[in-house]
Tab-separated table of C-alpha atoms in Angstrom:
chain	number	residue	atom	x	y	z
A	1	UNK	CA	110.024	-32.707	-138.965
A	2	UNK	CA	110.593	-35.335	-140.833
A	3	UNK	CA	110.365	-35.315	-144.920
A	4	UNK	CA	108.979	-37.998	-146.864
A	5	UNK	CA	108.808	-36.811	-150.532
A	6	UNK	CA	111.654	-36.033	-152.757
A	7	UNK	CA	111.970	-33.155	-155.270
A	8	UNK	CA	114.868	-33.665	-157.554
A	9	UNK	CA	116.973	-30.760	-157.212
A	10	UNK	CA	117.585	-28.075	-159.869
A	11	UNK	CA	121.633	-28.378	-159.707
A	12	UNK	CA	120.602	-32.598	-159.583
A	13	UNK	CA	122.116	-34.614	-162.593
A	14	UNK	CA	118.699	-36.796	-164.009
A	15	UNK	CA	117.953	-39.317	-162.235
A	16	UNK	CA	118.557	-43.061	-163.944
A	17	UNK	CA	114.982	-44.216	-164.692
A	18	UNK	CA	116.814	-47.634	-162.396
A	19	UNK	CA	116.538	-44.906	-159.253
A	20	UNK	CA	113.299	-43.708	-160.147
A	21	UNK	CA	111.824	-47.253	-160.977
A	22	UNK	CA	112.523	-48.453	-157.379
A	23	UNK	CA	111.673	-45.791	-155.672
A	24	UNK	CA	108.233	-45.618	-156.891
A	25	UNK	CA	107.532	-48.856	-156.658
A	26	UNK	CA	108.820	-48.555	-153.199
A	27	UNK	CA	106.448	-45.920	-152.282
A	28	UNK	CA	103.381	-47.010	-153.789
A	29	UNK	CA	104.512	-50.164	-151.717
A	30	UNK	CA	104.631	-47.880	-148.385
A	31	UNK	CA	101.575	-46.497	-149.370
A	32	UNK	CA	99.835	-50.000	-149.305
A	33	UNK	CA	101.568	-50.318	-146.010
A	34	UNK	CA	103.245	-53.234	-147.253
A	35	UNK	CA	106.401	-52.302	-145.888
A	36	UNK	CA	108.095	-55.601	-146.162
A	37	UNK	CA	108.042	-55.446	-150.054
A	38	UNK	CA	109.169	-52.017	-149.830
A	39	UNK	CA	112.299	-52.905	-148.351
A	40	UNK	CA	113.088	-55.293	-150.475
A	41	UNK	CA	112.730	-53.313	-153.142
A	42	UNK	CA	114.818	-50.939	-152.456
A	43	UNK	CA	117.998	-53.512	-150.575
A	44	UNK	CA	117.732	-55.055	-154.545
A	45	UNK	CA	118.627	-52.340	-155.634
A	46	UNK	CA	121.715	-51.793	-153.398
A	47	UNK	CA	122.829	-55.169	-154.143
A	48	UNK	CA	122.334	-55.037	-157.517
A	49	UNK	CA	124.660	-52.056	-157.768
A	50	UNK	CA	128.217	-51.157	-157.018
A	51	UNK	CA	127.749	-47.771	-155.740
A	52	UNK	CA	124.072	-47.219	-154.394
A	53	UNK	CA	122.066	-43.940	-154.823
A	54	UNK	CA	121.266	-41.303	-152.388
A	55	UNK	CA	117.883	-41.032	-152.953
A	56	UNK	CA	117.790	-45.080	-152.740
A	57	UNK	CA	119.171	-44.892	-149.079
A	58	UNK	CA	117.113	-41.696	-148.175
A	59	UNK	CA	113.720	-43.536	-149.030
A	60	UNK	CA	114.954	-46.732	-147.161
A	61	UNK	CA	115.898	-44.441	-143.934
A	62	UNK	CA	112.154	-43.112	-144.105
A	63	UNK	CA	111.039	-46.661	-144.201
A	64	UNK	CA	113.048	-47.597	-141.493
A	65	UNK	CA	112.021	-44.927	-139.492
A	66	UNK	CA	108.312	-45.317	-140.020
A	67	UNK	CA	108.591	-48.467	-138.779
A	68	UNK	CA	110.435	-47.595	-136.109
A	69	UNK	CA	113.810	-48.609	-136.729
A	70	UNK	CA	115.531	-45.325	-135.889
A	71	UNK	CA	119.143	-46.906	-135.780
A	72	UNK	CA	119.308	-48.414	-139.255
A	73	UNK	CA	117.045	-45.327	-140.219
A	74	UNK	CA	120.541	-43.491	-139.616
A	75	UNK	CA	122.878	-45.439	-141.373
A	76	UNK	CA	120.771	-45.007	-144.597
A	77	UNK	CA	120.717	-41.154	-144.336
A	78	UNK	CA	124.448	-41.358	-143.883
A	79	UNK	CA	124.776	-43.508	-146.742
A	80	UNK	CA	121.952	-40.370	-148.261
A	81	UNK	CA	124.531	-37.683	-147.224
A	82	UNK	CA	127.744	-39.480	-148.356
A	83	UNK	CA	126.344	-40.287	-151.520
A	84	UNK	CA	125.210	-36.361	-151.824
A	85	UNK	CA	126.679	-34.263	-149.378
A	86	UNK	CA	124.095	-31.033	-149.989
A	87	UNK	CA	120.894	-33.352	-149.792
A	88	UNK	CA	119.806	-31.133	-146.991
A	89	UNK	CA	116.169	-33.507	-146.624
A	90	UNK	CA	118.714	-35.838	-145.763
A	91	UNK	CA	120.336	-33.981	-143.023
A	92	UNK	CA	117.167	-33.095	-141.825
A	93	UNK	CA	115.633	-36.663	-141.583
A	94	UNK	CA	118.620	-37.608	-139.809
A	95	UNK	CA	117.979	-34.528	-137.235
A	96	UNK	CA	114.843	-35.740	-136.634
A	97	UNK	CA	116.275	-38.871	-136.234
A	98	UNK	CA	118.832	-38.267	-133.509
A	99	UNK	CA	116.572	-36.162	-131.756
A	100	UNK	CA	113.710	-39.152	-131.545
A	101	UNK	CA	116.784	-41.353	-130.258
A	102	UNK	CA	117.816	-37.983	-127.889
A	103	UNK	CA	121.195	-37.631	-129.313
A	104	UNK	CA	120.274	-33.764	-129.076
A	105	UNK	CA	123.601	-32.267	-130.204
A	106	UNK	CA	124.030	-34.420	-133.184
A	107	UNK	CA	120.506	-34.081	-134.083
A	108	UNK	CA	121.029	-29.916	-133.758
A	109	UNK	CA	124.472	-30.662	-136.415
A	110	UNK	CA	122.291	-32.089	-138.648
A	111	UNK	CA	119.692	-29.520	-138.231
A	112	UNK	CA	122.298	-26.770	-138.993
A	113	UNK	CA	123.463	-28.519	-141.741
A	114	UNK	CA	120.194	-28.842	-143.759
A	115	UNK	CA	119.572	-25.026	-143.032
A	116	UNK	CA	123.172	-24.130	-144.354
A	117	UNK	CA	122.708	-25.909	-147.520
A	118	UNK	CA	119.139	-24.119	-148.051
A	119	UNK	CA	120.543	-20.638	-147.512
A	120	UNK	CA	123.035	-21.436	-149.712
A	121	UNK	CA	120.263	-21.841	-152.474
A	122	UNK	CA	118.251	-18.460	-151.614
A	123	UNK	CA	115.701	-21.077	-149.649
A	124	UNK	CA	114.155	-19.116	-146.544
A	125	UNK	CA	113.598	-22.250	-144.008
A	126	UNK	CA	113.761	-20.485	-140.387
A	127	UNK	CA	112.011	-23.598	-138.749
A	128	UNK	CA	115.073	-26.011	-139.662
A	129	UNK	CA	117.240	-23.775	-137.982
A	130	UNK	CA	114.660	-23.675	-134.872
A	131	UNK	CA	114.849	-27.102	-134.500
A	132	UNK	CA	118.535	-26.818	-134.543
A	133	UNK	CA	118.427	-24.374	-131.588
A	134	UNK	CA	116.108	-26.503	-130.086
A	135	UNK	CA	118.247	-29.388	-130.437
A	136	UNK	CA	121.055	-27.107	-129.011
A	137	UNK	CA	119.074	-26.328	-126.130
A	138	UNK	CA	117.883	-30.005	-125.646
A	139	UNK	CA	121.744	-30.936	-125.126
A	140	UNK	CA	122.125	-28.119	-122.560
A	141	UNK	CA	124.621	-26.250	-125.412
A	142	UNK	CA	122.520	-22.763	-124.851
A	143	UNK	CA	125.413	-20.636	-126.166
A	144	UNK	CA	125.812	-23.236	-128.698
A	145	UNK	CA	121.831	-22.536	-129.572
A	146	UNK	CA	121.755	-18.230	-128.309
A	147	UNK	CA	123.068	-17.167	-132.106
A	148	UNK	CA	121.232	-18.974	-133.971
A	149	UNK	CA	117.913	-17.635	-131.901
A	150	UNK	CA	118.971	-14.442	-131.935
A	151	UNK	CA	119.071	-14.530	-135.799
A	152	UNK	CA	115.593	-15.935	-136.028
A	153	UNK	CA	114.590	-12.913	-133.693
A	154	UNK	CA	116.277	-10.265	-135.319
A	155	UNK	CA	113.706	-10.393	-138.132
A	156	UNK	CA	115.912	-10.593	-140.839
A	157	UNK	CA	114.237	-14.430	-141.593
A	158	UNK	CA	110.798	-12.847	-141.313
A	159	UNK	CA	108.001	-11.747	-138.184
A	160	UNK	CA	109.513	-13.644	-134.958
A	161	UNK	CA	107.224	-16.434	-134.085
A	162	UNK	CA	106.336	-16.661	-130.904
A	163	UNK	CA	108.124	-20.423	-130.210
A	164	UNK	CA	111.490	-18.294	-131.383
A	165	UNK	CA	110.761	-15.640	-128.804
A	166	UNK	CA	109.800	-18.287	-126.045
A	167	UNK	CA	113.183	-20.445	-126.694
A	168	UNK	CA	115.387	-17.677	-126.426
A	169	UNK	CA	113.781	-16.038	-123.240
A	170	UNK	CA	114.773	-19.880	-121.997
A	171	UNK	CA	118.473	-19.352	-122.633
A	172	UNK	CA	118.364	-16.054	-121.331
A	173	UNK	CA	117.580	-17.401	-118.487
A	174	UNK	CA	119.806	-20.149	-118.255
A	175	UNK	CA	122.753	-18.022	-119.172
A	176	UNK	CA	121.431	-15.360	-116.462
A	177	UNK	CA	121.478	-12.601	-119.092
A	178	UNK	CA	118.900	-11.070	-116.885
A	179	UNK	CA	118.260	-7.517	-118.745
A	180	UNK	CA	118.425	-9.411	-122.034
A	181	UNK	CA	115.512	-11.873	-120.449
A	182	UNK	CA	113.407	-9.157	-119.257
A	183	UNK	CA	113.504	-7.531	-122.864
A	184	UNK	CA	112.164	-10.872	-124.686
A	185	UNK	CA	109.416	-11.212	-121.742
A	186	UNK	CA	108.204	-7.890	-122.220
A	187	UNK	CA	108.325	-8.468	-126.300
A	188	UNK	CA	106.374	-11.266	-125.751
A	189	UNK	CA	104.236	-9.645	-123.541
A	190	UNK	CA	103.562	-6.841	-126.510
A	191	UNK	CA	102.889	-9.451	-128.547
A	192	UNK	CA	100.103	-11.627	-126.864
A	193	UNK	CA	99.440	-9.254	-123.719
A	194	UNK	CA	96.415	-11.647	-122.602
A	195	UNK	CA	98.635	-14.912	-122.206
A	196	UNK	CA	99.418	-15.457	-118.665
A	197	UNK	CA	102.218	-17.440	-119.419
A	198	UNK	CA	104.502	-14.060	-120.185
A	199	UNK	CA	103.296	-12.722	-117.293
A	200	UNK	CA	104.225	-14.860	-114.746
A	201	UNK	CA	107.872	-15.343	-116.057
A	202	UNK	CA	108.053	-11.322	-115.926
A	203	UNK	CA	107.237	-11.693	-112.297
A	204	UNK	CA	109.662	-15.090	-111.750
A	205	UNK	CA	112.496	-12.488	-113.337
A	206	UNK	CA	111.385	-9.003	-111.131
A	207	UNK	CA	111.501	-12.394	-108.252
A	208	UNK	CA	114.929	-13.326	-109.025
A	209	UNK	CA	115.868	-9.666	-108.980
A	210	UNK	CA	114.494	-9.062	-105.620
A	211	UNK	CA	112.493	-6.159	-107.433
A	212	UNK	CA	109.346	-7.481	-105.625
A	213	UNK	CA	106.718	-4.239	-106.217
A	214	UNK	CA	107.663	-5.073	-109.858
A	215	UNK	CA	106.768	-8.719	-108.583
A	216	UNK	CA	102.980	-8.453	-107.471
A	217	UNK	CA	102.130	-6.012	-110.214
A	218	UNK	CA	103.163	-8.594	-112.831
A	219	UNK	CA	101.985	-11.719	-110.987
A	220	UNK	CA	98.754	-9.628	-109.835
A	221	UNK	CA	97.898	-9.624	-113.958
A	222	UNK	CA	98.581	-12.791	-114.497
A	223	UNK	CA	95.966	-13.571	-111.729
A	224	UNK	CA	93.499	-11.797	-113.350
A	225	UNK	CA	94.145	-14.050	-116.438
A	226	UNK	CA	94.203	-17.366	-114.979
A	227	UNK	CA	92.202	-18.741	-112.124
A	228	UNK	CA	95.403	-19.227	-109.379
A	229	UNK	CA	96.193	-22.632	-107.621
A	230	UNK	CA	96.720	-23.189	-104.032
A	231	UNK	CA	100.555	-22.554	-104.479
A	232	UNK	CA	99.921	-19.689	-106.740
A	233	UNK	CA	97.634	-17.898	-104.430
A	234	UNK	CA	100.368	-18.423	-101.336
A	235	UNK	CA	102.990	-16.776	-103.461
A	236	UNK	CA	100.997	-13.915	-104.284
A	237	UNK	CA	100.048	-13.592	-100.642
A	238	UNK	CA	103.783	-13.758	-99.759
A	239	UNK	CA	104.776	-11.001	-101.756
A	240	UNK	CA	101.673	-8.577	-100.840
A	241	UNK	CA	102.840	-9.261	-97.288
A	242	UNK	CA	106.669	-8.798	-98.064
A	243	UNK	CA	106.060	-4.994	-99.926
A	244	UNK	CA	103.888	-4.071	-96.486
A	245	UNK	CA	100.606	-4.497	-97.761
A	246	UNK	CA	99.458	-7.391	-95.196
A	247	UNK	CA	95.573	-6.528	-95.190
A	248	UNK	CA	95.868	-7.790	-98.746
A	249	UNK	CA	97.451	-10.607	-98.563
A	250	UNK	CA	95.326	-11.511	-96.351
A	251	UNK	CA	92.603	-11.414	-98.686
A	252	UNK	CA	94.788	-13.871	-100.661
A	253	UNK	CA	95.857	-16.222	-97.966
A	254	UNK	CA	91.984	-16.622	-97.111
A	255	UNK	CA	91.621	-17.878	-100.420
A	256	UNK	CA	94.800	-20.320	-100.125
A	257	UNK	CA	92.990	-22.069	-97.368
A	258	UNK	CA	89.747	-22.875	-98.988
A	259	UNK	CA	91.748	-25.397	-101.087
A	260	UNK	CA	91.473	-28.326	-99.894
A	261	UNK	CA	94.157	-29.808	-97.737
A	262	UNK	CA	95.402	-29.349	-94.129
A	263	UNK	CA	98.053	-26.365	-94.155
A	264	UNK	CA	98.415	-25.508	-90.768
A	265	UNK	CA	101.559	-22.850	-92.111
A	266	UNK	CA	99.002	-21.635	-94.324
A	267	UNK	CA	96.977	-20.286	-91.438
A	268	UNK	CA	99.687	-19.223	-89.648
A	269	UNK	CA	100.786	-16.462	-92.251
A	270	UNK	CA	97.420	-15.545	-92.585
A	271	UNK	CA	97.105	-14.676	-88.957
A	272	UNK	CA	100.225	-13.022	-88.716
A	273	UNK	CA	98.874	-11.207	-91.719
A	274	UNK	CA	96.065	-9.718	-90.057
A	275	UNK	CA	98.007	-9.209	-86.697
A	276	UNK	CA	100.524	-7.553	-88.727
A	277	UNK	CA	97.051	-5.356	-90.261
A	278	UNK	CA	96.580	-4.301	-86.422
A	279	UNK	CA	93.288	-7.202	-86.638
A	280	UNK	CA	93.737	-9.024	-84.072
A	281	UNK	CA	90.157	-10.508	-83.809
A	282	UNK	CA	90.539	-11.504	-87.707
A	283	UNK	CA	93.565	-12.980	-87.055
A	284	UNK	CA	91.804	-14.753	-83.846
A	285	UNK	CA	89.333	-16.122	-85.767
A	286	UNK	CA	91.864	-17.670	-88.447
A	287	UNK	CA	93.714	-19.464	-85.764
A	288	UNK	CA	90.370	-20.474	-84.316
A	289	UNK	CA	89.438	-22.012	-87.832
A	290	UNK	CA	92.957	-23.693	-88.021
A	291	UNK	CA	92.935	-25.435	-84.594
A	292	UNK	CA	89.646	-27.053	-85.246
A	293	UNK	CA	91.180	-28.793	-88.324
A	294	UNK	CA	94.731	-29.221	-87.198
A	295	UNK	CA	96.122	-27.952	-83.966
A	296	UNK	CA	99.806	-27.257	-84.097
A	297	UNK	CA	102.251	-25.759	-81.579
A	298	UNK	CA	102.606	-22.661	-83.546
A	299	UNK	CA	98.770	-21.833	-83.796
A	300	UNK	CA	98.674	-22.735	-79.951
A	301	UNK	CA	101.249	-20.002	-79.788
A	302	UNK	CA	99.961	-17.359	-82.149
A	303	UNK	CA	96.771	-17.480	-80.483
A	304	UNK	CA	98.248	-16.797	-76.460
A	305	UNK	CA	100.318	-14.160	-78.317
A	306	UNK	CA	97.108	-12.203	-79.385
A	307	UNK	CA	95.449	-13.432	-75.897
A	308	UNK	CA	98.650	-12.153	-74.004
A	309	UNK	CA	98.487	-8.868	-75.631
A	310	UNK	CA	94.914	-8.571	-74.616
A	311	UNK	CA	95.696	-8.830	-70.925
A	312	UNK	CA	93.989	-12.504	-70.979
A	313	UNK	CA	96.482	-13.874	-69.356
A	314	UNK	CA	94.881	-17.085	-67.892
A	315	UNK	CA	93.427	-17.911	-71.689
A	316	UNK	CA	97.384	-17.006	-72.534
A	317	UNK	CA	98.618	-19.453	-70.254
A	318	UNK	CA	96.275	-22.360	-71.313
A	319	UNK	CA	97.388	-22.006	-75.054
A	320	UNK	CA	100.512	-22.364	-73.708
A	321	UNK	CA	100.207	-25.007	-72.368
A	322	UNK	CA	98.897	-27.040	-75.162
A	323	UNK	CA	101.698	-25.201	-77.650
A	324	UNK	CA	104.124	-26.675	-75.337
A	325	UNK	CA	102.495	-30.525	-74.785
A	326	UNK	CA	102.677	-30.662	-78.639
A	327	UNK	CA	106.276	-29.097	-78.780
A	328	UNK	CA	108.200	-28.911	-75.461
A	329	UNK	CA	111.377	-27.748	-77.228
A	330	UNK	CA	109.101	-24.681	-77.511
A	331	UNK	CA	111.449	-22.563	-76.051
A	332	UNK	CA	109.311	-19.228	-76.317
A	333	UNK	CA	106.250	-20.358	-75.200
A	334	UNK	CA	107.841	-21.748	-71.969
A	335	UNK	CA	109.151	-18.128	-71.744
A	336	UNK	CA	106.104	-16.326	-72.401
A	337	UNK	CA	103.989	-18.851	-69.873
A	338	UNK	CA	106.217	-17.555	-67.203
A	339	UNK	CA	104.893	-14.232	-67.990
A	340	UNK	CA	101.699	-15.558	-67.410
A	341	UNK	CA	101.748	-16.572	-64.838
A	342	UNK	CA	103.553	-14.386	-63.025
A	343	UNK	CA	100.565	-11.649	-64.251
A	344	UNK	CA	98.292	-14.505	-62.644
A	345	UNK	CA	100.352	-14.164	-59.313
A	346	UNK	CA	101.063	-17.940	-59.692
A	347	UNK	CA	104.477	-17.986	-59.053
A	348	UNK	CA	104.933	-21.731	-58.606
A	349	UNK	CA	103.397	-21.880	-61.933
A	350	UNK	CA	105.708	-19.225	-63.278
A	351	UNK	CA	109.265	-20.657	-61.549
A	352	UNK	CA	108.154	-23.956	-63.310
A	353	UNK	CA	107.934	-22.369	-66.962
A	354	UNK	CA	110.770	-20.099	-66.570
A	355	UNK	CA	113.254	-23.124	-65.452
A	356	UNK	CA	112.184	-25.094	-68.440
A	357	UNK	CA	113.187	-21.780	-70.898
A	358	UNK	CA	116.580	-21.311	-69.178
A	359	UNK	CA	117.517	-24.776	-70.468
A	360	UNK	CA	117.499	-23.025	-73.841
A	361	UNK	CA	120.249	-20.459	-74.850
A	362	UNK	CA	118.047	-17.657	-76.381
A	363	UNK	CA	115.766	-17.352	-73.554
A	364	UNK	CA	118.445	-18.271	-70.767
A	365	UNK	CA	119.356	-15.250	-69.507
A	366	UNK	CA	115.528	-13.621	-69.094
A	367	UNK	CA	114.452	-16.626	-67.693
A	368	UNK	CA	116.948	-16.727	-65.040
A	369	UNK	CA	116.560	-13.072	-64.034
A	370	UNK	CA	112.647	-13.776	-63.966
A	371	UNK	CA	113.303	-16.376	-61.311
A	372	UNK	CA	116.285	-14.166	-59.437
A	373	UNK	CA	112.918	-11.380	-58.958
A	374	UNK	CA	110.390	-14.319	-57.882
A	375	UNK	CA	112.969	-15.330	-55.466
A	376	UNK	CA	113.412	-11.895	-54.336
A	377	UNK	CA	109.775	-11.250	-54.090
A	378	UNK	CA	109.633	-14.305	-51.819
A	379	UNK	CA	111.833	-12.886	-49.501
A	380	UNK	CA	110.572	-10.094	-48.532
């Protein structure tokens, strides 16, 4: 962004060959890398005279700021700008300059400044006010930065680029303009259909929304685009399994857990996906697969759940056992291993799990008529 060569102006008065002398000798200086002489060359001159030039100070602020002195870079394209308030190269050096030192909002005044001055001379220069609305943006200023994107977009400064359309989809956002947003996604999406990018902000928006349908058809093309990480993968899973489609995400939660890394949660929605799929040995099997990497109180659970329903109730209770040695705040499993046992005729067993659930105030009341029917039972 920045601008290291001058052109002198049209509206310009002639340069003095004084100005013109030092500056050349200045750059052929900087083009030796001999920046030392350069400066010197060009602080003579400032010293020599009682009011400097601005194309003196704008060729020391470039100096400055190739060598990485940013700060005095800006005092010289002040100096530049005071000297010649409509040197827009000036303004946009010093941009550049504030936005390398992240003083975004000054560096976005700047950038507005050198675009004014151009359009004022008939000079189509779009990007300068880009970086302005970057700038803008940058400083957290979106509505400060939304018109001057929306004038880039509108076409009047020539075919939107693609950064333009990108920006503005940001602020959108930002500023929850949500129908606005899903009008620039799906322009983008018209315009470079095959870059996943668009497509996964379309399905972030039909997320936000709570349009999920809208969701997986979006983030199901962007899958076919791009290979899907771990995180990726769950989320598509998620929403196949939140729009009633849970044999398919199932398909996608089996891939989650080929990644590597222990997710015990991950197996855990892909068994209640299958369960949920009415299959139950599937879903067996994936809790089978879990607790041989990582048993959990959960998958303990899950699994005497699909055991319980299969009238195994001794397996049942054994699961439940182990869910509740990992996690004896378990509350349901105590609950469910009085079932158990009271299918196994245990009732000792059974008077043991219930009075552990009626400590907790969900599963108080069944456990305690459980018992008031074991005790009964006994009685007769």
């Amino acid at each position: 962004m920045i601008l290291f060569q001058y052109k002198a102006k049209a509206e310009d008065q002639k340069l003095p060959w004084q100005v013109q002398e030092a500056v050349y000798k200045a750059q052929q200086a900087i083009i030796k890398k001999d920046y030392i002489s350069a400066e010197k060359i060009l602080k003579k001159f400032i010293e020599k005279h009682k009011k400097s030039h601005y194309l003196i100070e704008f060729t020391l602020g470039n100096l400055l700021f190739q060598t990485d002195r940013k700060r005095e870079a800006l005092y010289h394209y002040k100096e530049s700008t005071n000297l010649y308030p409509d040197y827009s190269d000036a303004w946009q050096n010093m941009g550049t300059t504030y936005f390398d030192l992240k003083q975004y909002e000054k560096a976005g005044n700047c950038f507005l400044r050198a675009y004014e001055i151009n359009e004022k001379r008939h000079k189509n220069k779009p990007d300068v006010l880009y970086y302005a609305a970057i700038s803008y943006i940058m400083a957290k200023k979106e509505k400060k930065a939304l018109p001057y994107l929306q004038q880039l977009v509108s076409g009047k400064l020539g075919p939107p680029k693609t950064e333009w359309l990108q920006a503005l989809l940001k602020v959108y956002i930002d500023l929850k303009l949500e129908e606005r947003a899903f009008n620039i996604a799906y322009t983008l999406i018209d315009k470079e259909g095959d870059n996943p990018r668009w497509w996964k902000i379309l399905a972030q928006l039909y997320l936000q929304k709570g349009d999920y349908e809208n969701a997986v058809a979006a983030f199901t093309i962007y899958s076919y685009l791009t290979p899907l990480n771990q995180e990726e993968t769950m989320l598509l899973a998620d929403l196949y399994y939140t729009i009633g489609l849970p044999l398919v995400a199932a398909k996608y939660y089996e891939r989650a857990v080929t990644f590597k890394g222990d997710r015990p949660s991950y197996y855990e929605k892909l068994a209640s996906a299958y369960i949920a799929a009415h299959r139950p040995d599937k879903a067996k099997d994936a809790l089978n697969r879990a607790l041989n990497i990582k048993p959990t109180s959960q998958l303990w659970f899950m699994m005497a759940q699909i055991l319980y329903e299969r009238e195994k109730f001794k397996e049942a209770y054994e699961a439940l056992r182990k869910s509740t040695k990992l996690n004896p705040k378990k509350a349901e499993a105590w609950l469910l291993m009085g079932y158990c046992a009271l299918h196994m005729d245990k009732k000792d067993l059974a008077r043991e799990a219930l009075k552990k659930a009626s400590k907790f105030p969900k599963q108080k009341k069944m456990a305690k008529e459980l018992l008031k029917q074991i005790i009964s039972r006994e009685k007769r």
